[in-house]
Amino acid sequence: MSQEQVEVIAIDGPTASGKGTIAGIVAQRLGYHYLDSGALYRLAALTCLDRQVDLLDEAACAKAASDIEPIFRDGRIELFGRDVTEAIRAEIVGITASKIATLPSVRQALFDLQRRAKKAPGLVADGRDMASVVFPDARLKVFLTASAESRAERRYRQLIQKGISANLTSLTEDLAERDRRDRERKTAPLVPMPDSRILDSSNLTIEETVETVLSWWREVNQ
Ligand code: CDP
């Protein structure tokens, strides 16, 4: 199978919409590879933080992004010989990722790494610009949303479960700020494509959301 023939399901959406969970399960059910593109932005952000890079210095941020060679193994992520699986989930890393993601040369630096994830038998890719920029050829494009309240609550529960203290009010403000940055940036803004299918998961369980994506997948393959 040539790389062009490999099937891609793109799942884009705002912060804390549940993309990662849904994309991971869909990939598992289909026996496909899974690309968490947000993790790459987080790895680049962690590298910027470790190097104490000035986030307004685009060249230095892009250098940090192009230096990463992460190893994904058994659900763990290793970067420069260190296990950073938990470290990249910290809120400060998410906020920094959202800031450097507005820089075109950072996005460019991560482009090939993302394209290389397209491998047989198929790929489920989650992010903000999977359908618009990285895999415009995806056979199925899903735009996964949820109301701001349910996303803030989900993120809150996620953090508390991990033993990280969180405050719902500041989380809600933080998510709104990240949404604004994702939607308003000039390069690869978060928008559904004309051929994206919109899925609002506010009142759906994980299983119902997964089932909807899988039923759309069966439909496009008929
Ligand atoms: O956890 P959360 O949904 O907030 O974000 P994530 O998917 O882990 O991605 C971290 C940040 O990277 C996001 O806030 C986005 O600004 C950025 N990102 C992006 O710009 N493009 C992507 N394809 C993936 C993430």
PDB file of C-alpha atoms and ligand atoms in Angstrom:
ATOM      1  CA  MET A   1       0.000   0.000   0.000  1.00  0.00           C
ATOM      2  CA  SER A   2       1.510   3.376  -0.961  1.00  0.00           C
ATOM      3  CA  GLN A   3       1.404   6.251   1.503  1.00  0.00           C
ATOM      4  CA  GLU A   4      -1.223   8.025  -0.615  1.00  0.00           C
ATOM      5  CA  GLN A   5      -3.591   5.079  -0.285  1.00  0.00           C
ATOM      6  CA  VAL A   6      -3.474   5.005   3.516  1.00  0.00           C
ATOM      7  CA  GLU A   7      -6.847   6.036   4.961  1.00  0.00           C
ATOM      8  CA  VAL A   8      -6.999   8.966   7.370  1.00  0.00           C
ATOM      9  CA  ILE A   9      -9.730  10.013   9.778  1.00  0.00           C
ATOM     10  CA  ALA A  10      -9.174  13.608  10.914  1.00  0.00           C
ATOM     11  CA  ILE A  11     -10.721  14.672  14.214  1.00  0.00           C
ATOM     12  CA  ASP A  12     -10.371  18.389  14.935  1.00  0.00           C
ATOM     13  CA  GLY A  13     -11.927  20.496  17.610  1.00  0.00           C
ATOM     14  CA  PRO A  14     -11.446  22.957  20.450  1.00  0.00           C
ATOM     15  CA  THR A  15      -9.570  22.364  23.659  1.00  0.00           C
ATOM     16  CA  ALA A  16     -11.002  19.689  25.993  1.00  0.00           C
ATOM     17  CA  SER A  17     -13.642  18.561  23.497  1.00  0.00           C
ATOM     18  CA  GLY A  18     -12.616  14.945  24.109  1.00  0.00           C
ATOM     19  CA  LYS A  19     -10.782  14.540  20.786  1.00  0.00           C
ATOM     20  CA  GLY A  20      -7.915  12.576  22.304  1.00  0.00           C
ATOM     21  CA  THR A  21     -10.139  10.042  24.050  1.00  0.00           C
ATOM     22  CA  ILE A  22     -12.416   9.561  21.049  1.00  0.00           C
ATOM     23  CA  ALA A  23      -9.601   9.435  18.465  1.00  0.00           C
ATOM     24  CA  GLY A  24      -7.634   6.940  20.592  1.00  0.00           C
ATOM     25  CA  ILE A  25     -10.596   4.564  20.951  1.00  0.00           C
ATOM     26  CA  VAL A  26     -11.580   4.851  17.263  1.00  0.00           C
ATOM     27  CA  ALA A  27      -7.979   4.040  16.261  1.00  0.00           C
ATOM     28  CA  GLN A  28      -7.936   1.044  18.593  1.00  0.00           C
ATOM     29  CA  ARG A  29     -11.255  -0.328  17.287  1.00  0.00           C
ATOM     30  CA  LEU A  30     -10.110  -0.039  13.670  1.00  0.00           C
ATOM     31  CA  GLY A  31      -6.562  -1.252  14.354  1.00  0.00           C
ATOM     32  CA  TYR A  32      -5.223   2.062  12.990  1.00  0.00           C
ATOM     33  CA  HIS A  33      -2.341   4.230  14.127  1.00  0.00           C
ATOM     34  CA  TYR A  34      -3.143   7.266  16.255  1.00  0.00           C
ATOM     35  CA  LEU A  35      -1.585  10.720  15.993  1.00  0.00           C
ATOM     36  CA  ASP A  36      -2.041  13.100  18.935  1.00  0.00           C
ATOM     37  CA  SER A  37      -0.778  16.212  17.147  1.00  0.00           C
ATOM     38  CA  GLY A  38      -1.403  18.319  20.260  1.00  0.00           C
ATOM     39  CA  ALA A  39       1.221  16.212  22.048  1.00  0.00           C
ATOM     40  CA  LEU A  40       3.793  17.432  19.501  1.00  0.00           C
ATOM     41  CA  TYR A  41       2.895  21.061  20.234  1.00  0.00           C
ATOM     42  CA  ARG A  42       3.151  20.250  23.935  1.00  0.00           C
ATOM     43  CA  LEU A  43       6.563  18.590  23.449  1.00  0.00           C
ATOM     44  CA  ALA A  44       7.777  21.653  21.565  1.00  0.00           C
ATOM     45  CA  ALA A  45       6.367  23.856  24.344  1.00  0.00           C
ATOM     46  CA  LEU A  46       8.079  21.809  27.067  1.00  0.00           C
ATOM     47  CA  THR A  47      11.352  22.169  25.173  1.00  0.00           C
ATOM     48  CA  CYS A  48      10.850  25.959  24.981  1.00  0.00           C
ATOM     49  CA  LEU A  49      10.138  26.080  28.736  1.00  0.00           C
ATOM     50  CA  ASP A  50      13.176  23.913  29.566  1.00  0.00           C
ATOM     51  CA  ARG A  51      15.393  26.119  27.403  1.00  0.00           C
ATOM     52  CA  GLN A  52      13.805  29.266  28.824  1.00  0.00           C
ATOM     53  CA  VAL A  53      13.158  30.474  25.310  1.00  0.00           C
ATOM     54  CA  ASP A  54      11.491  33.861  24.898  1.00  0.00           C
ATOM     55  CA  LEU A  55       8.086  32.907  23.434  1.00  0.00           C
ATOM     56  CA  LEU A  56       8.168  36.011  21.239  1.00  0.00           C
ATOM     57  CA  ASP A  57      11.378  34.752  19.621  1.00  0.00           C
ATOM     58  CA  GLU A  58       9.832  32.819  16.741  1.00  0.00           C
ATOM     59  CA  ALA A  59      13.135  31.424  15.411  1.00  0.00           C
ATOM     60  CA  ALA A  60      14.107  30.002  18.810  1.00  0.00           C
ATOM     61  CA  CYS A  61      10.637  28.449  19.270  1.00  0.00           C
ATOM     62  CA  ALA A  62      10.804  26.909  15.790  1.00  0.00           C
ATOM     63  CA  LYS A  63      14.280  25.559  16.565  1.00  0.00           C
ATOM     64  CA  ALA A  64      12.918  23.901  19.717  1.00  0.00           C
ATOM     65  CA  ALA A  65      10.047  22.417  17.658  1.00  0.00           C
ATOM     66  CA  SER A  66      12.365  21.068  14.974  1.00  0.00           C
ATOM     67  CA  ASP A  67      14.748  19.575  17.565  1.00  0.00           C
ATOM     68  CA  ILE A  68      12.172  17.232  19.114  1.00  0.00           C
ATOM     69  CA  GLU A  69      12.469  13.531  18.246  1.00  0.00           C
ATOM     70  CA  PRO A  70       9.895  11.993  20.554  1.00  0.00           C
ATOM     71  CA  ILE A  71       9.590   8.240  21.031  1.00  0.00           C
ATOM     72  CA  PHE A  72       6.020   6.991  21.538  1.00  0.00           C
ATOM     73  CA  ARG A  73       6.063   3.558  23.168  1.00  0.00           C
ATOM     74  CA  ASP A  74       3.416   1.620  25.121  1.00  0.00           C
ATOM     75  CA  GLY A  75       1.416   4.754  25.832  1.00  0.00           C
ATOM     76  CA  ARG A  76       4.488   6.596  27.164  1.00  0.00           C
ATOM     77  CA  ILE A  77       6.342   9.506  25.554  1.00  0.00           C
ATOM     78  CA  GLU A  78      10.095   9.917  25.771  1.00  0.00           C
ATOM     79  CA  LEU A  79      11.907  13.111  24.830  1.00  0.00           C
ATOM     80  CA  PHE A  80      15.678  13.581  24.909  1.00  0.00           C
ATOM     81  CA  GLY A  81      15.976  10.396  27.000  1.00  0.00           C
ATOM     82  CA  ARG A  82      13.410  11.497  29.602  1.00  0.00           C
ATOM     83  CA  ASP A  83       9.870  10.202  30.216  1.00  0.00           C
ATOM     84  CA  VAL A  84       7.685  13.281  29.763  1.00  0.00           C
ATOM     85  CA  THR A  85       4.256  11.585  29.569  1.00  0.00           C
ATOM     86  CA  GLU A  86       2.924  13.433  32.628  1.00  0.00           C
ATOM     87  CA  ALA A  87       5.065  16.570  32.302  1.00  0.00           C
ATOM     88  CA  ILE A  88       3.516  17.593  28.961  1.00  0.00           C
ATOM     89  CA  ARG A  89      -0.019  17.470  30.430  1.00  0.00           C
ATOM     90  CA  ALA A  90       0.645  20.275  32.919  1.00  0.00           C
ATOM     91  CA  GLU A  91      -1.545  23.347  32.312  1.00  0.00           C
ATOM     92  CA  ILE A  92       1.474  25.621  31.870  1.00  0.00           C
ATOM     93  CA  VAL A  93       2.675  23.387  29.030  1.00  0.00           C
ATOM     94  CA  GLY A  94      -0.807  23.467  27.409  1.00  0.00           C
ATOM     95  CA  ILE A  95      -0.932  27.254  27.631  1.00  0.00           C
ATOM     96  CA  THR A  96       2.590  27.582  26.218  1.00  0.00           C
ATOM     97  CA  ALA A  97       1.682  25.124  23.421  1.00  0.00           C
ATOM     98  CA  SER A  98      -1.314  27.243  22.513  1.00  0.00           C
ATOM     99  CA  LYS A  99       0.908  30.342  22.353  1.00  0.00           C
ATOM    100  CA  ILE A 100       3.672  28.881  20.192  1.00  0.00           C
ATOM    101  CA  ALA A 101       1.055  27.206  17.959  1.00  0.00           C
ATOM    102  CA  THR A 102       0.236  30.682  16.618  1.00  0.00           C
ATOM    103  CA  LEU A 103       3.753  30.916  15.112  1.00  0.00           C
ATOM    104  CA  PRO A 104       3.851  29.792  11.440  1.00  0.00           C
ATOM    105  CA  SER A 105       7.434  28.505  11.605  1.00  0.00           C
ATOM    106  CA  VAL A 106       6.637  26.347  14.637  1.00  0.00           C
ATOM    107  CA  ARG A 107       3.721  24.808  12.699  1.00  0.00           C
ATOM    108  CA  GLN A 108       6.000  24.290   9.698  1.00  0.00           C
ATOM    109  CA  ALA A 109       8.656  22.640  11.884  1.00  0.00           C
ATOM    110  CA  LEU A 110       6.105  20.061  13.090  1.00  0.00           C
ATOM    111  CA  PHE A 111       4.530  19.396   9.696  1.00  0.00           C
ATOM    112  CA  ASP A 112       6.748  16.514   8.469  1.00  0.00           C
ATOM    113  CA  LEU A 113       6.654  14.760  11.821  1.00  0.00           C
ATOM    114  CA  GLN A 114       2.851  14.717  11.545  1.00  0.00           C
ATOM    115  CA  ARG A 115       2.781  13.603   7.905  1.00  0.00           C
ATOM    116  CA  ARG A 116       5.117  10.705   8.729  1.00  0.00           C
ATOM    117  CA  ALA A 117       2.447   9.274  11.040  1.00  0.00           C
ATOM    118  CA  LYS A 118       0.376   8.339   7.974  1.00  0.00           C
ATOM    119  CA  LYS A 119       1.137   4.622   7.845  1.00  0.00           C
ATOM    120  CA  ALA A 120      -0.737   1.485   6.779  1.00  0.00           C
ATOM    121  CA  PRO A 121      -3.313   0.274   7.527  1.00  0.00           C
ATOM    122  CA  GLY A 122      -4.683   3.700   8.507  1.00  0.00           C
ATOM    123  CA  LEU A 123      -4.432   6.705  10.768  1.00  0.00           C
ATOM    124  CA  VAL A 124      -6.722   8.557  13.136  1.00  0.00           C
ATOM    125  CA  ALA A 125      -5.282  12.045  13.670  1.00  0.00           C
ATOM    126  CA  ASP A 126      -6.513  14.542  16.226  1.00  0.00           C
ATOM    127  CA  GLY A 127      -5.783  18.239  16.487  1.00  0.00           C
ATOM    128  CA  ARG A 128      -6.897  21.602  15.138  1.00  0.00           C
ATOM    129  CA  ASP A 129      -5.756  21.558  11.510  1.00  0.00           C
ATOM    130  CA  MET A 130      -5.708  17.865  10.650  1.00  0.00           C
ATOM    131  CA  ALA A 131      -8.455  18.287   8.021  1.00  0.00           C
ATOM    132  CA  SER A 132      -7.447  21.737   6.797  1.00  0.00           C
ATOM    133  CA  VAL A 133      -3.650  21.581   6.547  1.00  0.00           C
ATOM    134  CA  VAL A 134      -1.938  18.336   7.486  1.00  0.00           C
ATOM    135  CA  PHE A 135      -4.291  15.723   5.969  1.00  0.00           C
ATOM    136  CA  PRO A 136      -6.604  17.614   3.594  1.00  0.00           C
ATOM    137  CA  ASP A 137      -6.973  14.274   1.792  1.00  0.00           C
ATOM    138  CA  ALA A 138      -8.590  12.604   4.850  1.00  0.00           C
ATOM    139  CA  ARG A 139     -11.562  10.489   3.808  1.00  0.00           C
ATOM    140  CA  LEU A 140     -13.502  11.391   6.954  1.00  0.00           C
ATOM    141  CA  LYS A 141     -13.265  14.802   8.633  1.00  0.00           C
ATOM    142  CA  VAL A 142     -14.893  15.178  12.025  1.00  0.00           C
ATOM    143  CA  PHE A 143     -15.197  18.476  13.870  1.00  0.00           C
ATOM    144  CA  LEU A 144     -15.785  17.531  17.493  1.00  0.00           C
ATOM    145  CA  THR A 145     -17.233  20.210  19.729  1.00  0.00           C
ATOM    146  CA  ALA A 146     -18.908  20.497  23.111  1.00  0.00           C
ATOM    147  CA  SER A 147     -20.294  23.459  25.021  1.00  0.00           C
ATOM    148  CA  ALA A 148     -17.782  25.617  26.917  1.00  0.00           C
ATOM    149  CA  GLU A 149     -19.312  24.489  30.245  1.00  0.00           C
ATOM    150  CA  SER A 150     -19.050  20.780  29.562  1.00  0.00           C
ATOM    151  CA  ARG A 151     -15.495  21.168  28.275  1.00  0.00           C
ATOM    152  CA  ALA A 152     -14.424  23.090  31.382  1.00  0.00           C
ATOM    153  CA  GLU A 153     -16.055  20.474  33.601  1.00  0.00           C
ATOM    154  CA  ARG A 154     -14.388  17.625  31.734  1.00  0.00           C
ATOM    155  CA  ARG A 155     -10.967  19.262  31.983  1.00  0.00           C
ATOM    156  CA  TYR A 156     -11.579  19.937  35.687  1.00  0.00           C
ATOM    157  CA  ARG A 157     -12.451  16.293  36.378  1.00  0.00           C
ATOM    158  CA  GLN A 158      -9.450  15.131  34.348  1.00  0.00           C
ATOM    159  CA  LEU A 159      -7.049  17.253  36.395  1.00  0.00           C
ATOM    160  CA  ILE A 160      -8.580  16.321  39.759  1.00  0.00           C
ATOM    161  CA  GLN A 161      -8.420  12.629  38.819  1.00  0.00           C
ATOM    162  CA  LYS A 162      -4.717  13.029  38.151  1.00  0.00           C
ATOM    163  CA  GLY A 163      -4.303  14.582  41.576  1.00  0.00           C
ATOM    164  CA  ILE A 164      -3.622  18.045  40.114  1.00  0.00           C
ATOM    165  CA  SER A 165      -5.462  20.830  41.929  1.00  0.00           C
ATOM    166  CA  ALA A 166      -7.722  22.957  39.724  1.00  0.00           C
ATOM    167  CA  ASN A 167     -10.174  25.822  39.917  1.00  0.00           C
ATOM    168  CA  LEU A 168     -13.261  25.679  37.680  1.00  0.00           C
ATOM    169  CA  THR A 169     -13.562  29.452  37.214  1.00  0.00           C
ATOM    170  CA  SER A 170      -9.978  29.987  36.160  1.00  0.00           C
ATOM    171  CA  LEU A 171     -10.102  26.858  33.986  1.00  0.00           C
ATOM    172  CA  THR A 172     -13.167  28.216  32.156  1.00  0.00           C
ATOM    173  CA  GLU A 173     -11.384  31.522  31.526  1.00  0.00           C
ATOM    174  CA  ASP A 174      -8.289  29.693  30.417  1.00  0.00           C
ATOM    175  CA  LEU A 175     -10.204  27.529  27.937  1.00  0.00           C
ATOM    176  CA  ALA A 176     -11.959  30.603  26.514  1.00  0.00           C
ATOM    177  CA  GLU A 177      -8.590  32.273  26.008  1.00  0.00           C
ATOM    178  CA  ARG A 178      -7.170  29.181  24.281  1.00  0.00           C
ATOM    179  CA  ASP A 179     -10.270  28.927  22.057  1.00  0.00           C
ATOM    180  CA  ARG A 180      -9.833  32.530  21.048  1.00  0.00           C
ATOM    181  CA  ARG A 181      -6.147  32.021  20.176  1.00  0.00           C
ATOM    182  CA  ASP A 182      -6.905  28.840  18.188  1.00  0.00           C
ATOM    183  CA  ARG A 183      -9.777  30.406  16.245  1.00  0.00           C
ATOM    184  CA  GLU A 184      -8.303  33.812  15.570  1.00  0.00           C
ATOM    185  CA  ARG A 185      -4.750  32.963  14.593  1.00  0.00           C
ATOM    186  CA  LYS A 186      -3.795  33.663  10.981  1.00  0.00           C
ATOM    187  CA  THR A 187      -2.065  30.343  10.325  1.00  0.00           C
ATOM    188  CA  ALA A 188      -4.206  27.208  10.431  1.00  0.00           C
ATOM    189  CA  PRO A 189      -7.052  28.610  12.555  1.00  0.00           C
ATOM    190  CA  LEU A 190      -9.498  26.185  14.120  1.00  0.00           C
ATOM    191  CA  VAL A 191     -12.417  26.040  11.678  1.00  0.00           C
ATOM    192  CA  PRO A 192     -14.492  23.183  10.284  1.00  0.00           C
ATOM    193  CA  MET A 193     -13.904  22.434   6.594  1.00  0.00           C
ATOM    194  CA  PRO A 194     -16.853  22.566   4.176  1.00  0.00           C
ATOM    195  CA  ASP A 195     -16.773  18.747   4.102  1.00  0.00           C
ATOM    196  CA  SER A 196     -16.339  18.307   7.903  1.00  0.00           C
ATOM    197  CA  ARG A 197     -19.078  16.557   9.830  1.00  0.00           C
ATOM    198  CA  ILE A 198     -19.884  18.430  13.029  1.00  0.00           C
ATOM    199  CA  LEU A 199     -20.293  16.326  16.148  1.00  0.00           C
ATOM    200  CA  ASP A 200     -21.476  18.026  19.335  1.00  0.00           C
ATOM    201  CA  SER A 201     -20.643  15.702  22.212  1.00  0.00           C
ATOM    202  CA  SER A 202     -22.019  17.877  25.052  1.00  0.00           C
ATOM    203  CA  ASN A 203     -24.797  15.392  25.794  1.00  0.00           C
ATOM    204  CA  LEU A 204     -23.200  12.222  24.473  1.00  0.00           C
ATOM    205  CA  THR A 205     -21.286   9.543  26.331  1.00  0.00           C
ATOM    206  CA  ILE A 206     -17.825   8.506  25.124  1.00  0.00           C
ATOM    207  CA  GLU A 207     -19.304   5.313  23.662  1.00  0.00           C
ATOM    208  CA  GLU A 208     -22.055   7.208  21.809  1.00  0.00           C
ATOM    209  CA  THR A 209     -19.501   9.623  20.364  1.00  0.00           C
ATOM    210  CA  VAL A 210     -17.207   6.782  19.268  1.00  0.00           C
ATOM    211  CA  GLU A 211     -20.181   4.957  17.706  1.00  0.00           C
ATOM    212  CA  THR A 212     -21.165   8.048  15.724  1.00  0.00           C
ATOM    213  CA  VAL A 213     -17.655   8.401  14.291  1.00  0.00           C
ATOM    214  CA  LEU A 214     -17.517   4.680  13.446  1.00  0.00           C
ATOM    215  CA  SER A 215     -20.936   4.797  11.771  1.00  0.00           C
ATOM    216  CA  TRP A 216     -19.793   7.780   9.645  1.00  0.00           C
ATOM    217  CA  TRP A 217     -16.678   5.807   8.779  1.00  0.00           C
ATOM    218  CA  ARG A 218     -18.767   2.846   7.591  1.00  0.00           C
ATOM    219  CA  GLU A 219     -20.927   5.251   5.609  1.00  0.00           C
ATOM    220  CA  VAL A 220     -18.039   6.908   3.735  1.00  0.00           C
ATOM    221  CA  ASN A 221     -16.573   3.505   2.937  1.00  0.00           C
ATOM    222  CA  GLN A 222     -19.734   2.121   1.386  1.00  0.00           C
TER     223      GLN A 222
HETATM  224  O1  CDP B   1      -5.441  19.563  25.683  1.00  0.00           O
HETATM  225  P1  CDP B   1      -5.897  20.527  24.652  1.00  0.00           P
HETATM  226  O2  CDP B   1      -7.109  20.049  23.892  1.00  0.00           O
HETATM  227  O3  CDP B   1      -6.015  21.915  25.130  1.00  0.00           O
HETATM  228  O4  CDP B   1      -4.747  20.694  23.611  1.00  0.00           O
HETATM  229  P2  CDP B   1      -3.853  19.702  22.804  1.00  0.00           P
HETATM  230  O5  CDP B   1      -4.650  19.003  21.729  1.00  0.00           O
HETATM  231  O6  CDP B   1      -3.029  18.859  23.689  1.00  0.00           O
HETATM  232  O7  CDP B   1      -2.900  20.776  22.064  1.00  0.00           O
HETATM  233  C1  CDP B   1      -2.157  21.733  22.767  1.00  0.00           C
HETATM  234  C2  CDP B   1      -2.202  23.061  22.004  1.00  0.00           C
HETATM  235  O8  CDP B   1      -1.552  22.903  20.744  1.00  0.00           O
HETATM  236  C3  CDP B   1      -3.612  23.542  21.689  1.00  0.00           C
HETATM  237  O9  CDP B   1      -4.053  24.474  22.648  1.00  0.00           O
HETATM  238  C4  CDP B   1      -3.508  24.188  20.306  1.00  0.00           C
HETATM  239  O10 CDP B   1      -3.361  25.575  20.399  1.00  0.00           O
HETATM  240  C5  CDP B   1      -2.233  23.598  19.718  1.00  0.00           C
HETATM  241  N1  CDP B   1      -2.484  22.687  18.603  1.00  0.00           N
HETATM  242  C6  CDP B   1      -2.548  23.214  17.335  1.00  0.00           C
HETATM  243  O11 CDP B   1      -2.453  24.420  17.156  1.00  0.00           O
HETATM  244  N2  CDP B   1      -2.691  22.394  16.249  1.00  0.00           N
HETATM  245  C7  CDP B   1      -2.830  21.070  16.405  1.00  0.00           C
HETATM  246  N3  CDP B   1      -2.966  20.298  15.343  1.00  0.00           N
HETATM  247  C8  CDP B   1      -2.809  20.514  17.704  1.00  0.00           C
HETATM  248  C9  CDP B   1      -2.650  21.358  18.791  1.00  0.00           C
END
